[in-house]
Tab-separated table of C-alpha atoms in Angstrom:
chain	number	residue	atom	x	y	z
A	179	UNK	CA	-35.174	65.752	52.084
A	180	UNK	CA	-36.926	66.383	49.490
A	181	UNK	CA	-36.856	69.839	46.861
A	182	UNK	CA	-40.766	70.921	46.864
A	183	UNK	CA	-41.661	74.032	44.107
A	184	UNK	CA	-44.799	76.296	45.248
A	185	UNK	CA	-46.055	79.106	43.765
A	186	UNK	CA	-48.004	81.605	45.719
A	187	UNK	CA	-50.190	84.419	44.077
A	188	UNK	CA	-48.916	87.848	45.370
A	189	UNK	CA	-51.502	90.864	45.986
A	190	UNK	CA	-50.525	94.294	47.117
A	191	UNK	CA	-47.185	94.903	45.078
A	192	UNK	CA	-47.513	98.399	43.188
A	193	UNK	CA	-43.833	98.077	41.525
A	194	UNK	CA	-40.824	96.473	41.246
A	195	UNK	CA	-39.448	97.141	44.152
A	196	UNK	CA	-42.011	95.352	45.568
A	197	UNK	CA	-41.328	92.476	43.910
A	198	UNK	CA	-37.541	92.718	45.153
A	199	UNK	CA	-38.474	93.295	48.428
A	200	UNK	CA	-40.773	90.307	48.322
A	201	UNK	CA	-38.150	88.326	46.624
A	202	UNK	CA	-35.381	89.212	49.728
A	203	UNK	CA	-37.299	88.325	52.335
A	204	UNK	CA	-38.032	85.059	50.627
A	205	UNK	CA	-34.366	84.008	49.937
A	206	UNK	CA	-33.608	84.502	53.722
A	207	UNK	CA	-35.300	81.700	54.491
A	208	UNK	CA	-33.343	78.454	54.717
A	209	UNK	CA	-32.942	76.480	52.292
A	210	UNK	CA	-34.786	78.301	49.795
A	211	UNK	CA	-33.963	79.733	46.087
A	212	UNK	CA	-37.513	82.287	45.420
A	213	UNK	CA	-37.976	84.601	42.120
A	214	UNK	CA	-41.273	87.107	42.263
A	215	UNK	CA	-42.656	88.365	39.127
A	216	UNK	CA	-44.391	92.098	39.577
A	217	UNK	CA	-46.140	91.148	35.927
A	218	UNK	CA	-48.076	87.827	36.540
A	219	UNK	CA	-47.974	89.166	40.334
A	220	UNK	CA	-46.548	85.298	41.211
A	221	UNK	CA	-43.926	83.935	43.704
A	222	UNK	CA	-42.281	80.848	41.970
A	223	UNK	CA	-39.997	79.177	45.510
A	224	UNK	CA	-37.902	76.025	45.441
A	225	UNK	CA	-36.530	74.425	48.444
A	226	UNK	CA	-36.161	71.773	50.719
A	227	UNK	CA	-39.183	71.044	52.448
A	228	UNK	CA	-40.749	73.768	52.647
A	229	UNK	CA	-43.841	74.657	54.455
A	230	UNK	CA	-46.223	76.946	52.211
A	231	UNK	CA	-47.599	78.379	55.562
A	232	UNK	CA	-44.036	79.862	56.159
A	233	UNK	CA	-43.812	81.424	53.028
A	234	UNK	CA	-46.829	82.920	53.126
A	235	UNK	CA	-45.932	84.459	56.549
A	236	UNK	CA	-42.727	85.802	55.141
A	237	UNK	CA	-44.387	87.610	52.482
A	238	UNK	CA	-47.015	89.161	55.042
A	239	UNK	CA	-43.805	90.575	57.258
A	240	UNK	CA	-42.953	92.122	54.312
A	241	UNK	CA	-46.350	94.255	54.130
A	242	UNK	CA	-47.934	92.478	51.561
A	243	UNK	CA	-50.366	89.358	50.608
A	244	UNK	CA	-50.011	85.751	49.790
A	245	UNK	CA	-51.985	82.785	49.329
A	246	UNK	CA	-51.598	79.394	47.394
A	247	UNK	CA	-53.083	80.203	43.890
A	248	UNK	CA	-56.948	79.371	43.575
A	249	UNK	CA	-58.349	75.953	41.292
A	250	UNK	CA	-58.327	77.645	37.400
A	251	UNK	CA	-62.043	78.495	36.427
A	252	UNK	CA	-63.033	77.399	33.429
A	253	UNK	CA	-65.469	80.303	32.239
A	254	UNK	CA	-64.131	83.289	29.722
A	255	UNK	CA	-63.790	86.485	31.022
A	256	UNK	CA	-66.878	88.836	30.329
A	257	UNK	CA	-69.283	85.770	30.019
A	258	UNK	CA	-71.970	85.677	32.740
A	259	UNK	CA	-70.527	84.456	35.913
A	260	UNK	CA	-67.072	84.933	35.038
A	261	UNK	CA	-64.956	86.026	37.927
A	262	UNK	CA	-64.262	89.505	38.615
A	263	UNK	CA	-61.326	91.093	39.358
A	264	UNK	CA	-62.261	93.789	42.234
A	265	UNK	CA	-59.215	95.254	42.527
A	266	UNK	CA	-59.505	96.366	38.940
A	267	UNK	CA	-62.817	97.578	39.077
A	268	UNK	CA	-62.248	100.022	41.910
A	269	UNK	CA	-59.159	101.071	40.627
A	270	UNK	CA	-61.497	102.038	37.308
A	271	UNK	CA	-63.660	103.588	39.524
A	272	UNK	CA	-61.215	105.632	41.200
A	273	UNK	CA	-59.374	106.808	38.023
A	274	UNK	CA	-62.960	107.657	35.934
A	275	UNK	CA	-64.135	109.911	39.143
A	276	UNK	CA	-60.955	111.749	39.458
A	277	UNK	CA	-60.738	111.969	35.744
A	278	UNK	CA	-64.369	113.894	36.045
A	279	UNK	CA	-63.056	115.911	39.000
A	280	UNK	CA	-60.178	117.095	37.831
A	281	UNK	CA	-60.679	118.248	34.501
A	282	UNK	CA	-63.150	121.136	35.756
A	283	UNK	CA	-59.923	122.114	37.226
A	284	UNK	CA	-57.616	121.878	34.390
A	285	UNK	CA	-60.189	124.118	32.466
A	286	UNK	CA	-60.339	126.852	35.466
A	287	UNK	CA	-57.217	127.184	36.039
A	288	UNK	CA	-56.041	127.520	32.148
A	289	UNK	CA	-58.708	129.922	30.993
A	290	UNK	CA	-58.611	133.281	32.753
A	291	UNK	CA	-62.423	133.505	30.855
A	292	UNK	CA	-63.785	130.729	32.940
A	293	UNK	CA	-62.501	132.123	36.214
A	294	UNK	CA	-65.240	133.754	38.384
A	295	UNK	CA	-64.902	135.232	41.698
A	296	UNK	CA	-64.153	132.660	44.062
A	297	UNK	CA	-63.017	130.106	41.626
A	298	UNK	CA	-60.596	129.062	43.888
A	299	UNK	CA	-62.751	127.561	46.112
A	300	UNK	CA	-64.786	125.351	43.866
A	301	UNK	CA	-61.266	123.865	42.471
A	302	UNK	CA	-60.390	123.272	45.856
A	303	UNK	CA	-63.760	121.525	46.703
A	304	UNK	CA	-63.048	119.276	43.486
A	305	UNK	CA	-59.216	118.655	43.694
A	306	UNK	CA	-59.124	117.579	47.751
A	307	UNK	CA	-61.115	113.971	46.646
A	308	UNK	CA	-58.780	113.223	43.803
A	309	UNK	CA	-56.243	114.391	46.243
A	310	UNK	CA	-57.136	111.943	49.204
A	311	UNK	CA	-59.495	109.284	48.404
A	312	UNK	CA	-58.181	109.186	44.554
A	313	UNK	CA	-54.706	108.699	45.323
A	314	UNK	CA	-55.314	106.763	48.581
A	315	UNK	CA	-54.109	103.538	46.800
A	316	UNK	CA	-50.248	105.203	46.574
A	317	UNK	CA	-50.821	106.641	50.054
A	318	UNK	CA	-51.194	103.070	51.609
A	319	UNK	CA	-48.825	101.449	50.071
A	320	UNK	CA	-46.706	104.503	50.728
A	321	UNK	CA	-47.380	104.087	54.427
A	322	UNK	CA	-46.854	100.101	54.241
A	323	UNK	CA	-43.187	100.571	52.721
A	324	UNK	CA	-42.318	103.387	55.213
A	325	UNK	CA	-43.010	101.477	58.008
A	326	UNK	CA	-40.444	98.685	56.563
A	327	UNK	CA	-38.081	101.138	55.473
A	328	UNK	CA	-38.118	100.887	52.387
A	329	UNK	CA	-39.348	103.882	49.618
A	330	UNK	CA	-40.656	102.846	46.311
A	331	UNK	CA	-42.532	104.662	43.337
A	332	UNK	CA	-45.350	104.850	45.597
A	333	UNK	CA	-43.638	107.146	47.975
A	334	UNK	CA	-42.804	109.649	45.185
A	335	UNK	CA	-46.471	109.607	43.801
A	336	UNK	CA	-47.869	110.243	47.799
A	337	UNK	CA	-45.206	112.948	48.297
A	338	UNK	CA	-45.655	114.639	45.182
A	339	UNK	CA	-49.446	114.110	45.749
A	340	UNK	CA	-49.408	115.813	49.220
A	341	UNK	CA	-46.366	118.424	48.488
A	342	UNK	CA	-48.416	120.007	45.772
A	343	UNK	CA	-52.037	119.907	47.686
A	344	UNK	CA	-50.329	121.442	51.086
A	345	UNK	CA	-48.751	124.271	48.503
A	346	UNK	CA	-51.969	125.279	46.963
A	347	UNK	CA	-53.626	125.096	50.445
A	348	UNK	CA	-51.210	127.219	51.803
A	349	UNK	CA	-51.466	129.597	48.791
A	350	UNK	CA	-54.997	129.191	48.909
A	351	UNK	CA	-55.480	130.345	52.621
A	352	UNK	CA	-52.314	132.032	53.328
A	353	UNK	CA	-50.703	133.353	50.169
A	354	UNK	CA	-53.460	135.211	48.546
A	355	UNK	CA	-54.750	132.935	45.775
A	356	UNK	CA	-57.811	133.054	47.502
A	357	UNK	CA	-58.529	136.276	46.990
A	358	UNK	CA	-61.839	137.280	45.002
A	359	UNK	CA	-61.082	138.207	41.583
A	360	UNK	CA	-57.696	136.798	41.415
A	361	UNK	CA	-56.689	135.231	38.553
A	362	UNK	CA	-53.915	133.279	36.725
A	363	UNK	CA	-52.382	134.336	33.828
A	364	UNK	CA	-49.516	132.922	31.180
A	365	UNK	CA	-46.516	134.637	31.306
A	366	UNK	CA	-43.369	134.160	29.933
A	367	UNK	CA	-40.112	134.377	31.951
A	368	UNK	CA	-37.908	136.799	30.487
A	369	UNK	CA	-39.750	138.983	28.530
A	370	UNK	CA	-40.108	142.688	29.379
């Protein structure tokens, strides 16, 4: 028997948690000693024999992605043809469009001025995209560790994400912030 080192590129870890996670279910396997590195997104794994089909099956019960890393490519970043990384880009995408949909909001809500009747219902219309399709990257990977148990920074950004967006529906259909003509003002707790 022979000791055999693969490394294995990693895609879908969001923290390092992850990474742990990753890292557990790879050290159950017999015979082999793994370390998984959230930063370089990497799977370093030494054992006996061992078959990188397997490992890459291991990591994929885990709820994430693995493959044998690609040949190196020679060209520079930014040059023409250069590889490009798509998860980055639509990550980009998604934080410059919520960035431009939620500070209409920010500027509503924090200067009574600016509010008009019905004010509410234009920062709904903008909020509920950041809300859903803006944070749908921590709401998948949310779902992904629920369904193995496990709850990582992910789940606090998705709850957090959803606790605050049900509130302000509720207020805005229920509670009365929906009102025309309401508006919110700055007040300090405490003073008469």
């Amino acid at each position: 028997m022979s000791m055999v080192d693969v490394e294995l590129d990693i895609a879908g870890m969001t923290c390092a948690s992850c990474a742990t996670r990753i890292e557990r279910k790879l050290n159950k396997l017999p015979g082999v000693e793994a370390t998984v590195n959230y930063a370089t997104e990497k799977a370093r794994v030494r054992g006996e024999d061992v078959d990188s089909a397997t490992l890459i099956a291991a990591v994929e019960s885990a709820g994430y992605q693995a493959a044998l890393p690609a040949p190196t490519v020679v060209e520079a970043a930014g040059e023409p043809g250069a590889p490009v990384d798509r998860d980055l880009v639509s990550l980009r995408q998604r934080l410059l469009i919520s960035a431009a949909l939620s500070v209409p909001v920010a500027v509503l809500s924090m200067i009574p001025a600016l509010q008009f009747e019905f004010w509410q219902w234009l920062a709904l219309t903008l909020t509920a995209p950041v809300a859903v399709w803006g944070a749908w990257p921590f709401h998948r990977a949310a779902a992904v560790n629920a369904r193995h148990g496990a709850a990582t920074m992910d789940t606090l950004i998705s709850v957090g994400v959803i606790a605050a967006f049900g509130w302000s529906l509720y207020a805005l259909f229920f509670g009365g912030a929906g009102m025309p003509g309401m508006t919110m003002t700055f007040t300090l707790i405490g003073t008469p």
